[in-house]
Amino acid sequence: MPEPRDGVAVILLDHPPVNSLDHALRARVAAQLQAALADPAVAAVVIAGSGQAFSAGADVGEFGTPRQQQSPVLPELLDGIAASAKPVVAAIAGVALGGGLELALACHARVAQDSARVGLPEIRLGLIPGAGGTQRLPRLIGLAAAHAMMADGQPRTAATLAQSGLFDQVVPDDPLPVARALALRLARQGGGSCQARQAGLPAAQVQAFVDQARRALKPRERMQPAYGALLDALLATSLPLPQGLARERALFLSLVSTPAAQALRYQFKAEREAVKLPAALQAAPLPVRTAAVIGAGTMGSGIAIALLDAGLSVLLLEQDEAALARGRQAIADYFQARAQAGKLDQAQAAQRQARLHATLDWTVLAQADLVIEAVFEELAVKQAVFREIDRHARPGAVLATNTSYLDVDEIAAATGRAQDCLGLHFFSPAHVMKLLEVVRGARTGKQALATGMALGKALGKVPVLSGNAFGFIGNRIYNAYRRQCEFMIEDGAWPEDVDRAMTGMGFAMGPFAVADLSGLDIAWRMRRAQAARRDPRERYVDVLDRLCEMGRLGRKTQAGYYTYDQGKSSGQTDQTVRQLIEQASARRGIERRPLAADEIRRRALLAMANEAALLLAEGVAARPGDVDVVLVQGYGFPRWEGGPVFWARQQPRERLEAELDQLARAGGHGFVRADLDPLFLS
Ligand code: T1G
């Protein structure tokens, strides 16, 4: 610890990259605090973070290991700060999250830079704050505001919390000098200015708030133990602080090893792994300041918005003035709506739009560092566009196709620079969905690939590397899942049984409701295109085809698997659909039998895990965790279930193999039964 200056000792949280409070850092801080308290030259203490962070909280890598419980555990350290006879002031810049914010809450006072981001994101790890957050924060900013911060787990800037009571001062620049002055002032006054009250909050108010919040829990929150535990911890704020802290700690420790917490920690790590290219493919990405988007339709304008939001200049190109005008208008409407919603101020909205240049003049492509094609999903159309791009784009520019299914190599072959070509598969709405599949063609160069991954991160997305195979990773898995669900309605379940089983484990929607929403004709078009190549021995459920022939294309025609009266789903199949399904079962000679929800879920998850194993064996997915990140980020797989690979790893291997054998038999000809070993490689 540097020598105290003017009677103030500064303790630095220094554990790059984000000063996570692992055991070593906790021990250093405890020792330095003890030394400061014993040093007569020290009148007060300031705690600050090194680098870009105050502290990102407890070290996620320590969870479930002995080090997490090795003294000093975080609550011990924070109790020492709170009990200090000399004032301890937190100087917060960068991020103060989880245990990092709890450390600041244990201090006698807090000074934050206005741009600092603070929060208690433990719920996103299947936990609750375990070092005083549920007890100290409500005493400072009130139960409702504190509950909101912990229940959504989202960081907030200190500027937005300036009047909340959380900080003594919020400053525009470095908070350290102001924290030092405040610490000295407190020392002269003798004590802390807003140390959390020892007394409990009014019991009746606490009870009323918690009861109301418990009633308001959403179905998917009720599936995750941390949401209820958070309310149990808040109930304890009516107790004196020491009892409340003990109650909180017991609740926190009961969550650490729950399946949801293990799955969410796995997702946290898998997401950070997924955005890194395998070592053999790593290279320096090209800087991208100007990007061109070809095609101003829904996807193209969504991609343009994502690029503008990330600070890039965007050239939006079309071949047709009316389409260009529609795209430009959609982008203008989006920013106007954001400004009206207060998400952006008018100046920011105008500034972003000012970076958009919409034009029919393709020669502007020469200014682009990267080009993203987002035109109609037809190979010939895309190839024609890439020939045009090849004519105008400057040498070395990265050329990306947003195709969902087409062969990236066949598109790249329309240019003379396949090494600069790759797939950037955005998910609709492109400015909202975080998943980005970065598809590597046979000849995609390392620099183009690195540039695609870096662009994904710059857009605040989760870029995941995929090989160039039909359906890449996500659609390949989703197709296997959907096909298995169709087998199940032929075996005896109704679509609503399957949908309810899947929403019952946390999917926002079941596969049949999703099909109705996106339009059955999309799959129908694909199926007819593949019909000639389909092996007649393959098990094929034709209910969707029959529905389309009847004009039941889903929500947009008020009828698909379900009927829709003024947009409201019937939520169950009518006689017409049931007859179609019964006829399909009869044609296959199947004696229909009801399927229980658990059997439906297991068959669906097994089908996904089987496809994941195939993708890994084929090298389309680089890591098992990548598959789970794709399913969570792009397909609504419940994050707290970890993903199909995570699920498979939790099952007894012999049961998995036996059930997969059964699935393969039921799947008939064309069902490719995988070797599951790749799922178990880290
Ligand atoms: N522990 C360990 N490593 C962490 C970490 C953490 N808490 N946070 C980030 N890292 C690593 C991350 O793995 C990556 O490493 C690098 O830092 C950059 O992260 C008792 C129990 C801080 C906003 O949930 O939200 O406190 O891959 O890629 O986009 O109540 O990281 O480079 O090797 O995300 O700039 C609560 C989680 C813990 C915060 C930075 N805290 N972290 O985002 O970089 S539980 C959190 C974040 C807790 C107490 C409870 C973000 C970030 P590598 P990054 P970023």
Tab-separated table of C-alpha atoms in Angstrom, residues 25-444:
chain	number	residue	atom	x	y	z
A	25	LEU	CA	-7.045	-9.783	-3.296
A	26	ARG	CA	-9.336	-10.203	-0.288
A	27	ALA	CA	-6.338	-11.144	1.837
A	28	ARG	CA	-4.308	-8.167	0.586
A	29	VAL	CA	-7.112	-5.709	1.286
A	30	ALA	CA	-7.683	-7.155	4.762
A	31	ALA	CA	-3.990	-6.859	5.604
A	32	GLN	CA	-3.739	-3.309	4.255
A	33	LEU	CA	-6.864	-2.243	6.123
A	34	GLN	CA	-5.503	-3.683	9.331
A	35	ALA	CA	-2.202	-1.852	8.834
A	36	ALA	CA	-3.995	1.411	8.109
A	37	LEU	CA	-6.172	1.089	11.208
A	38	ALA	CA	-3.074	0.429	13.321
A	39	ASP	CA	-1.076	3.310	11.815
A	40	PRO	CA	-1.419	6.514	13.890
A	41	ALA	CA	-0.416	8.546	10.833
A	42	VAL	CA	-3.581	7.343	9.108
A	43	ALA	CA	-6.759	9.285	9.896
A	44	ALA	CA	-8.904	7.800	7.132
A	45	VAL	CA	-8.845	5.240	4.317
A	46	VAL	CA	-9.917	5.407	0.670
A	47	ILE	CA	-10.491	2.248	-1.409
A	48	ALA	CA	-10.126	2.597	-5.175
A	49	GLY	CA	-9.807	0.254	-8.169
A	50	SER	CA	-6.872	-0.049	-10.526
A	51	GLY	CA	-7.326	0.155	-14.303
A	52	GLN	CA	-10.804	0.289	-15.831
A	53	ALA	CA	-12.707	-1.059	-12.867
A	54	PHE	CA	-13.406	-0.532	-9.212
A	55	SER	CA	-14.251	-4.250	-8.965
A	56	ALA	CA	-16.390	-6.695	-10.949
A	57	GLY	CA	-17.236	-8.547	-7.753
A	58	ALA	CA	-16.481	-11.993	-6.452
A	59	ASP	CA	-14.270	-14.079	-8.698
A	60	VAL	CA	-16.605	-16.241	-10.774
A	61	GLY	CA	-13.795	-18.742	-11.207
A	62	GLU	CA	-13.718	-19.371	-7.451
A	63	PHE	CA	-17.334	-20.461	-7.111
A	64	GLY	CA	-17.729	-24.023	-5.995
A	65	THR	CA	-14.021	-24.210	-5.048
A	66	PRO	CA	-12.504	-24.185	-1.531
A	67	ARG	CA	-10.945	-20.761	-2.189
A	68	GLN	CA	-14.389	-19.166	-2.169
A	69	GLN	CA	-14.755	-20.184	1.483
A	70	GLN	CA	-11.147	-19.459	2.406
A	71	SER	CA	-10.851	-16.705	5.049
A	72	PRO	CA	-11.152	-13.850	4.680
A	73	VAL	CA	-14.411	-14.552	2.877
A	74	LEU	CA	-15.983	-11.446	1.418
A	75	PRO	CA	-18.525	-10.826	4.235
A	76	GLU	CA	-15.708	-10.975	6.809
A	77	LEU	CA	-13.710	-8.396	4.872
A	78	LEU	CA	-16.709	-6.119	4.478
A	79	ASP	CA	-17.715	-6.409	8.129
A	80	GLY	CA	-14.171	-5.265	8.963
A	81	ILE	CA	-14.589	-2.215	6.742
A	82	ALA	CA	-18.020	-1.386	8.156
A	83	ALA	CA	-16.776	-1.730	11.741
A	84	SER	CA	-13.647	0.366	11.117
A	85	ALA	CA	-13.165	3.136	13.681
A	86	LYS	CA	-11.560	5.252	10.945
A	87	PRO	CA	-13.722	6.378	8.039
A	88	VAL	CA	-13.374	4.271	4.870
A	89	VAL	CA	-14.526	5.920	1.649
A	90	ALA	CA	-14.967	4.171	-1.708
A	91	ALA	CA	-13.769	6.024	-4.837
A	92	ILE	CA	-15.714	4.370	-7.682
A	93	ALA	CA	-14.752	4.598	-11.344
A	94	GLY	CA	-15.342	2.049	-14.097
A	95	VAL	CA	-17.513	-0.777	-12.822
A	96	ALA	CA	-18.561	-1.723	-9.299
A	97	LEU	CA	-20.602	-4.896	-9.638
A	98	GLY	CA	-21.751	-7.595	-7.256
A	99	GLY	CA	-19.280	-7.955	-4.416
A	100	GLY	CA	-17.512	-4.855	-5.769
A	101	LEU	CA	-20.559	-2.710	-5.070
A	102	GLU	CA	-21.124	-4.543	-1.795
A	103	LEU	CA	-17.613	-3.564	-0.754
A	104	ALA	CA	-18.482	0.063	-1.477
A	105	LEU	CA	-21.767	-0.328	0.454
A	106	ALA	CA	-19.824	-1.469	3.522
A	107	CYS	CA	-17.779	1.738	3.404
A	108	HIS	CA	-18.762	4.799	5.422
A	109	ALA	CA	-19.195	6.861	2.253
A	110	ARG	CA	-19.085	6.565	-1.523
A	111	VAL	CA	-17.858	8.930	-4.226
A	112	ALA	CA	-18.481	7.864	-7.804
A	113	GLN	CA	-17.553	9.160	-11.225
A	114	ASP	CA	-20.787	9.895	-13.097
A	115	SER	CA	-19.925	7.415	-15.859
A	116	ALA	CA	-19.239	4.572	-13.422
A	117	ARG	CA	-21.536	1.573	-13.876
A	118	VAL	CA	-22.779	-0.074	-10.666
A	119	GLY	CA	-25.056	-3.049	-10.093
A	120	LEU	CA	-25.827	-6.310	-8.323
A	121	PRO	CA	-25.986	-8.819	-11.240
A	122	GLU	CA	-25.871	-11.942	-9.046
A	123	ILE	CA	-29.333	-13.038	-10.232
A	124	ARG	CA	-27.772	-13.542	-13.695
A	125	LEU	CA	-25.551	-16.162	-12.082
A	126	GLY	CA	-28.442	-17.871	-10.286
A	127	LEU	CA	-27.421	-16.214	-7.015
A	128	ILE	CA	-28.357	-13.307	-4.787
A	129	PRO	CA	-25.856	-10.788	-3.393
A	130	GLY	CA	-24.037	-12.688	-0.630
A	131	ALA	CA	-22.015	-9.956	1.094
A	132	GLY	CA	-24.524	-7.446	2.343
A	133	GLY	CA	-26.111	-6.171	-0.861
A	134	THR	CA	-29.648	-7.282	0.016
A	135	GLN	CA	-29.334	-5.680	3.475
A	136	ARG	CA	-27.315	-2.505	2.940
A	137	LEU	CA	-28.654	-1.304	-0.413
A	138	PRO	CA	-32.337	-1.156	0.692
A	139	ARG	CA	-31.275	0.849	3.758
A	140	LEU	CA	-29.619	3.400	1.479
A	141	ILE	CA	-31.968	3.707	-1.521
A	142	GLY	CA	-35.204	2.087	-0.330
A	143	LEU	CA	-36.636	-1.402	-0.769
A	144	ALA	CA	-38.304	-0.909	-4.177
A	145	ALA	CA	-35.288	0.676	-5.889
A	146	ALA	CA	-32.928	-1.868	-4.370
A	147	HIS	CA	-35.174	-4.788	-5.346
A	148	ALA	CA	-35.376	-3.477	-8.935
A	149	MET	CA	-31.576	-3.341	-9.208
A	150	MET	CA	-31.143	-6.865	-7.859
A	151	ALA	CA	-34.064	-8.440	-9.738
A	152	ASP	CA	-33.015	-7.188	-13.180
A	153	GLY	CA	-29.307	-7.509	-12.438
A	154	GLN	CA	-28.578	-4.663	-14.837
A	155	PRO	CA	-25.843	-2.078	-14.171
A	156	ARG	CA	-26.828	1.583	-13.873
A	157	THR	CA	-24.598	4.630	-14.241
A	158	ALA	CA	-23.789	6.590	-11.096
A	159	ALA	CA	-25.225	9.619	-12.877
A	160	THR	CA	-28.694	8.041	-12.935
A	161	LEU	CA	-28.344	7.158	-9.245
A	162	ALA	CA	-26.985	10.550	-8.180
A	163	GLN	CA	-30.136	11.405	-6.187
A	164	SER	CA	-30.809	7.893	-4.917
A	165	GLY	CA	-28.915	8.168	-1.626
A	166	LEU	CA	-26.367	5.578	-2.742
A	167	PHE	CA	-23.528	8.067	-3.186
A	168	ASP	CA	-22.297	10.967	-1.092
A	169	GLN	CA	-21.001	12.620	-4.216
A	170	VAL	CA	-21.104	11.955	-7.971
A	171	VAL	CA	-18.338	13.756	-9.843
A	172	PRO	CA	-17.526	14.242	-13.544
A	173	ASP	CA	-13.868	13.252	-13.233
A	174	ASP	CA	-11.529	11.118	-11.149
A	175	PRO	CA	-13.318	10.448	-7.848
A	176	LEU	CA	-10.112	9.793	-5.874
A	177	PRO	CA	-9.229	13.382	-4.841
A	178	VAL	CA	-12.834	14.051	-3.790
A	179	ALA	CA	-12.905	10.782	-1.848
A	180	ARG	CA	-9.705	11.712	-0.059
A	181	ALA	CA	-11.133	15.086	0.976
A	182	LEU	CA	-14.375	13.516	2.146
A	183	ALA	CA	-12.488	10.862	4.121
A	184	LEU	CA	-10.548	13.558	5.955
A	185	ARG	CA	-13.714	15.526	6.633
A	186	LEU	CA	-15.358	12.446	8.098
A	187	ALA	CA	-12.308	11.796	10.213
A	188	ARG	CA	-12.587	15.279	11.670
A	189	GLN	CA	-16.350	14.811	12.244
A	190	GLY	CA	-15.660	11.373	13.682
A	191	GLY	CA	-17.578	8.697	11.689
A	192	GLY	CA	-19.388	7.735	8.495
A	193	SER	CA	-22.053	9.863	6.808
A	194	CYS	CA	-24.321	7.163	5.414
A	195	GLN	CA	-23.247	3.848	6.836
A	196	ALA	CA	-26.133	1.465	6.474
A	197	ARG	CA	-28.437	1.674	9.541
A	198	GLN	CA	-28.053	-1.146	12.055
A	199	ALA	CA	-31.781	-1.115	12.819
A	200	GLY	CA	-34.237	-3.081	10.676
A	201	LEU	CA	-36.627	-1.438	8.240
A	202	PRO	CA	-40.310	-1.152	9.277
A	203	ALA	CA	-41.531	-4.769	9.345
A	204	ALA	CA	-45.056	-4.087	8.060
A	205	GLN	CA	-43.790	-2.186	5.014
A	206	VAL	CA	-41.178	-4.838	4.290
A	207	GLN	CA	-43.753	-7.618	4.534
A	208	ALA	CA	-46.218	-5.803	2.310
A	209	PHE	CA	-43.592	-5.074	-0.323
A	210	VAL	CA	-42.252	-8.638	-0.369
A	211	ASP	CA	-45.740	-10.175	-0.535
A	212	GLN	CA	-46.636	-7.985	-3.482
A	213	ALA	CA	-43.338	-8.701	-5.250
A	214	ARG	CA	-43.778	-12.425	-4.704
A	215	ARG	CA	-47.226	-12.337	-6.282
A	216	ALA	CA	-45.759	-10.433	-9.216
A	217	LEU	CA	-43.062	-13.011	-9.966
A	218	LYS	CA	-43.220	-14.061	-13.636
A	219	PRO	CA	-43.506	-17.774	-14.571
A	220	ARG	CA	-39.896	-17.980	-15.777
A	221	GLU	CA	-38.713	-16.276	-12.553
A	222	ARG	CA	-40.590	-18.857	-10.498
A	223	MET	CA	-38.578	-21.562	-12.307
A	224	GLN	CA	-35.337	-20.057	-10.930
A	225	PRO	CA	-34.741	-20.361	-7.153
A	226	ALA	CA	-32.757	-17.120	-6.894
A	227	TYR	CA	-35.840	-14.912	-7.456
A	228	GLY	CA	-37.689	-16.303	-4.478
A	229	ALA	CA	-34.501	-16.334	-2.373
A	230	LEU	CA	-33.994	-12.643	-3.137
A	231	LEU	CA	-37.400	-11.878	-1.654
A	232	ASP	CA	-36.623	-14.040	1.389
A	233	ALA	CA	-33.437	-12.005	1.871
A	234	LEU	CA	-35.337	-8.713	1.523
A	235	LEU	CA	-37.785	-9.915	4.180
A	236	ALA	CA	-34.791	-10.047	6.530
A	237	THR	CA	-34.197	-6.290	6.178
A	238	SER	CA	-36.748	-5.857	8.964
A	239	LEU	CA	-34.250	-7.576	11.283
A	240	PRO	CA	-31.269	-5.801	12.857
A	241	LEU	CA	-28.421	-5.690	10.318
A	242	PRO	CA	-26.300	-8.522	11.784
A	243	GLN	CA	-29.242	-10.972	11.690
A	244	GLY	CA	-30.173	-9.816	8.229
A	245	LEU	CA	-26.621	-10.388	6.993
A	246	ALA	CA	-26.599	-13.884	8.455
A	247	ARG	CA	-29.926	-14.718	6.784
A	248	GLU	CA	-28.684	-13.378	3.467
A	249	ARG	CA	-25.473	-15.435	3.682
A	250	ALA	CA	-27.380	-18.637	4.406
A	251	LEU	CA	-29.686	-18.022	1.430
A	252	PHE	CA	-26.712	-17.192	-0.825
A	253	LEU	CA	-24.822	-20.354	0.127
A	254	SER	CA	-27.941	-22.449	-0.505
A	255	LEU	CA	-27.960	-21.209	-4.121
A	256	VAL	CA	-24.295	-21.642	-5.101
A	257	SER	CA	-24.591	-25.323	-6.007
A	258	THR	CA	-28.135	-25.292	-7.458
A	259	PRO	CA	-28.387	-26.599	-11.060
A	260	ALA	CA	-29.490	-23.115	-12.198
A	261	ALA	CA	-26.442	-21.425	-10.648
A	262	GLN	CA	-24.121	-24.033	-12.128
A	263	ALA	CA	-25.732	-23.619	-15.550
A	264	LEU	CA	-25.535	-19.822	-15.417
A	265	ARG	CA	-21.878	-19.887	-14.365
A	266	TYR	CA	-21.237	-22.286	-17.230
A	267	GLN	CA	-22.964	-19.905	-19.639
A	268	PHE	CA	-20.943	-16.950	-18.283
A	269	LYS	CA	-17.708	-18.770	-19.068
A	270	ALA	CA	-18.893	-20.368	-22.328
A	271	GLU	CA	-19.969	-16.970	-23.683
A	272	ARG	CA	-16.514	-15.519	-23.027
A	273	GLU	CA	-14.847	-18.556	-24.566
A	274	ALA	CA	-17.083	-18.498	-27.640
A	275	VAL	CA	-16.052	-14.980	-28.702
A	276	LYS	CA	-12.402	-16.061	-28.911
A	277	LEU	CA	-11.219	-17.733	-32.115
A	278	PRO	CA	-9.340	-20.995	-31.642
A	279	ALA	CA	-5.599	-20.247	-31.386
A	280	ALA	CA	-4.826	-21.641	-34.851
A	281	LEU	CA	-7.226	-19.143	-36.480
A	282	GLN	CA	-6.271	-16.001	-34.574
A	283	ALA	CA	-5.059	-12.924	-36.478
A	284	ALA	CA	-5.186	-9.147	-36.194
A	285	PRO	CA	-8.608	-7.867	-37.294
A	286	LEU	CA	-8.898	-5.035	-39.820
A	287	PRO	CA	-10.212	-1.750	-38.405
A	288	VAL	CA	-13.800	-1.177	-39.548
A	289	ARG	CA	-14.952	2.424	-39.527
A	290	THR	CA	-17.214	2.411	-42.563
A	291	ALA	CA	-19.475	-0.544	-43.311
A	292	ALA	CA	-21.759	-0.998	-46.298
A	293	VAL	CA	-25.044	-2.871	-46.108
A	294	ILE	CA	-26.542	-4.179	-49.348
A	295	GLY	CA	-30.292	-4.494	-49.092
A	296	ALA	CA	-32.540	-2.161	-47.106
A	297	GLY	CA	-35.173	-4.713	-46.114
A	298	THR	CA	-35.928	-5.850	-42.556
A	299	MET	CA	-32.561	-7.526	-42.058
A	300	GLY	CA	-30.542	-4.881	-43.903
A	301	SER	CA	-32.034	-1.956	-42.000
A	302	GLY	CA	-31.690	-3.871	-38.714
A	303	ILE	CA	-28.019	-4.514	-39.431
A	304	ALA	CA	-27.545	-0.862	-40.410
A	305	ILE	CA	-29.063	0.219	-37.068
A	306	ALA	CA	-26.745	-2.112	-35.158
A	307	LEU	CA	-23.751	-0.626	-37.005
A	308	LEU	CA	-24.900	2.955	-36.410
A	309	ASP	CA	-25.519	2.231	-32.719
A	310	ALA	CA	-21.944	0.958	-32.500
A	311	GLY	CA	-20.579	4.237	-33.874
A	312	LEU	CA	-19.766	3.183	-37.459
A	313	SER	CA	-20.514	5.100	-40.643
A	314	VAL	CA	-22.954	3.136	-42.769
A	315	LEU	CA	-23.497	3.060	-46.517
A	316	LEU	CA	-26.926	1.571	-47.214
A	317	LEU	CA	-27.292	0.363	-50.798
A	318	GLU	CA	-30.245	-0.842	-52.792
A	319	GLN	CA	-31.095	-1.314	-56.453
A	320	ASP	CA	-34.530	0.122	-56.057
A	321	GLU	CA	-35.367	3.672	-54.901
A	322	ALA	CA	-38.629	2.707	-53.198
A	323	ALA	CA	-36.943	-0.081	-51.204
A	324	LEU	CA	-34.131	2.277	-50.261
A	325	ALA	CA	-36.625	4.874	-49.079
A	326	ARG	CA	-38.454	2.290	-46.971
A	327	GLY	CA	-35.217	1.200	-45.344
A	328	ARG	CA	-34.110	4.744	-44.674
A	329	GLN	CA	-37.515	5.512	-43.141
A	330	ALA	CA	-37.416	2.398	-40.950
A	331	ILE	CA	-34.059	3.512	-39.587
A	332	ALA	CA	-35.292	7.062	-38.998
A	333	ASP	CA	-38.404	5.751	-37.219
A	334	TYR	CA	-36.259	3.542	-34.994
A	335	PHE	CA	-34.050	6.386	-33.798
A	336	GLN	CA	-37.052	8.686	-33.391
A	337	ALA	CA	-38.739	6.062	-31.231
A	338	ARG	CA	-35.603	5.629	-29.127
A	339	ALA	CA	-35.413	9.382	-28.591
A	340	GLN	CA	-39.112	9.541	-27.654
A	341	ALA	CA	-38.612	6.656	-25.221
A	342	GLY	CA	-35.759	8.574	-23.619
A	343	LYS	CA	-33.245	5.875	-24.528
A	344	LEU	CA	-31.338	8.427	-26.607
A	345	ASP	CA	-31.411	12.200	-26.570
A	346	GLN	CA	-32.343	13.984	-29.783
A	347	ALA	CA	-28.731	15.004	-30.445
A	348	GLN	CA	-27.494	11.421	-30.156
A	349	ALA	CA	-30.302	10.186	-32.428
A	350	ALA	CA	-29.473	12.847	-35.007
A	351	GLN	CA	-25.756	12.127	-34.737
A	352	ARG	CA	-26.276	8.435	-35.422
A	353	GLN	CA	-28.533	9.064	-38.351
A	354	ALA	CA	-26.042	11.550	-39.742
A	355	ARG	CA	-23.619	8.678	-40.166
A	356	LEU	CA	-26.034	6.914	-42.519
A	357	HIS	CA	-25.607	7.428	-46.264
A	358	ALA	CA	-28.356	5.679	-48.257
A	359	THR	CA	-27.727	5.512	-51.982
A	360	LEU	CA	-28.297	3.668	-55.248
A	361	ASP	CA	-24.749	4.487	-56.317
A	362	TRP	CA	-22.683	1.337	-55.827
A	363	THR	CA	-19.394	3.066	-56.500
A	364	VAL	CA	-19.469	4.306	-52.884
A	365	LEU	CA	-18.537	0.722	-51.934
A	366	ALA	CA	-14.934	1.791	-52.501
A	367	GLN	CA	-15.164	3.633	-49.154
A	368	ALA	CA	-16.232	0.555	-47.180
A	369	ASP	CA	-13.897	-1.424	-44.926
A	370	LEU	CA	-16.524	-4.154	-44.738
A	371	VAL	CA	-19.595	-5.006	-46.797
A	372	ILE	CA	-22.591	-6.991	-45.519
A	373	GLU	CA	-24.986	-8.391	-48.084
A	374	ALA	CA	-28.559	-8.826	-46.830
A	375	VAL	CA	-30.660	-9.446	-49.934
A	376	PHE	CA	-33.226	-12.114	-50.845
A	377	GLU	CA	-32.299	-15.647	-49.741
A	378	GLU	CA	-31.716	-17.028	-53.211
A	379	LEU	CA	-28.268	-18.196	-54.356
A	380	ALA	CA	-28.407	-16.671	-57.829
A	381	VAL	CA	-29.494	-13.316	-56.409
A	382	LYS	CA	-26.698	-13.319	-53.839
A	383	GLN	CA	-24.112	-14.343	-56.391
A	384	ALA	CA	-25.153	-11.506	-58.681
A	385	VAL	CA	-24.848	-9.058	-55.794
A	386	PHE	CA	-21.391	-10.402	-54.893
A	387	ARG	CA	-20.237	-9.995	-58.489
A	388	GLU	CA	-21.300	-6.361	-58.249
A	389	ILE	CA	-19.621	-5.954	-54.848
A	390	ASP	CA	-16.445	-7.468	-56.279
A	391	ARG	CA	-16.438	-4.790	-58.971
A	392	HIS	CA	-16.700	-1.838	-56.598
A	393	ALA	CA	-15.292	-2.784	-53.181
A	394	ARG	CA	-11.713	-1.791	-52.529
A	395	PRO	CA	-9.056	-4.540	-52.356
A	396	GLY	CA	-8.789	-6.011	-48.864
A	397	ALA	CA	-12.317	-5.047	-47.805
A	398	VAL	CA	-14.114	-7.855	-45.962
A	399	LEU	CA	-17.178	-9.153	-47.822
A	400	ALA	CA	-19.874	-10.828	-45.720
A	401	THR	CA	-23.127	-12.535	-46.594
A	402	ASN	CA	-25.993	-12.609	-44.100
A	403	THR	CA	-27.325	-15.859	-45.521
A	404	SER	CA	-29.126	-18.216	-43.128
A	405	TYR	CA	-28.764	-21.401	-45.105
A	406	LEU	CA	-26.917	-20.954	-48.378
A	407	ASP	CA	-23.381	-22.162	-49.051
A	408	VAL	CA	-20.919	-19.367	-48.227
A	409	ASP	CA	-18.336	-20.905	-50.598
A	410	GLU	CA	-20.731	-20.790	-53.543
A	411	ILE	CA	-21.436	-17.132	-52.803
A	412	ALA	CA	-17.720	-16.329	-52.384
A	413	ALA	CA	-17.036	-18.058	-55.723
A	414	ALA	CA	-18.864	-15.185	-57.438
A	415	THR	CA	-15.883	-12.987	-56.527
A	416	GLY	CA	-12.195	-13.180	-57.180
A	417	ARG	CA	-11.423	-12.780	-53.499
A	418	ALA	CA	-12.788	-15.763	-51.563
A	419	GLN	CA	-10.162	-15.146	-48.863
A	420	ASP	CA	-11.983	-11.913	-47.961
A	421	CYS	CA	-15.427	-13.547	-47.879
A	422	LEU	CA	-17.286	-15.023	-44.900
A	423	GLY	CA	-20.780	-15.373	-43.488
A	424	LEU	CA	-22.147	-13.001	-40.842
A	425	HIS	CA	-25.456	-14.590	-39.900
A	426	PHE	CA	-27.479	-12.014	-37.958
A	427	PHE	CA	-30.727	-12.953	-36.237
A	428	SER	CA	-33.863	-10.891	-36.641
A	429	PRO	CA	-34.322	-8.260	-35.298
A	430	ALA	CA	-30.662	-7.707	-36.126
A	431	HIS	CA	-30.280	-4.658	-33.873
A	432	VAL	CA	-31.665	-6.563	-30.886
A	433	MET	CA	-30.591	-10.234	-31.070
A	434	LYS	CA	-27.109	-10.722	-29.597
A	435	LEU	CA	-26.175	-13.870	-31.488
A	436	LEU	CA	-24.005	-13.549	-34.582
A	437	GLU	CA	-22.807	-16.694	-36.337
A	438	VAL	CA	-19.476	-15.958	-38.018
A	439	VAL	CA	-19.284	-18.501	-40.828
A	440	ARG	CA	-15.876	-19.566	-42.110
A	441	GLY	CA	-15.743	-20.545	-45.763
A	442	ALA	CA	-13.209	-23.009	-47.112
A	443	ARG	CA	-11.009	-20.145	-48.265
A	444	THR	CA	-11.889	-17.458	-45.707
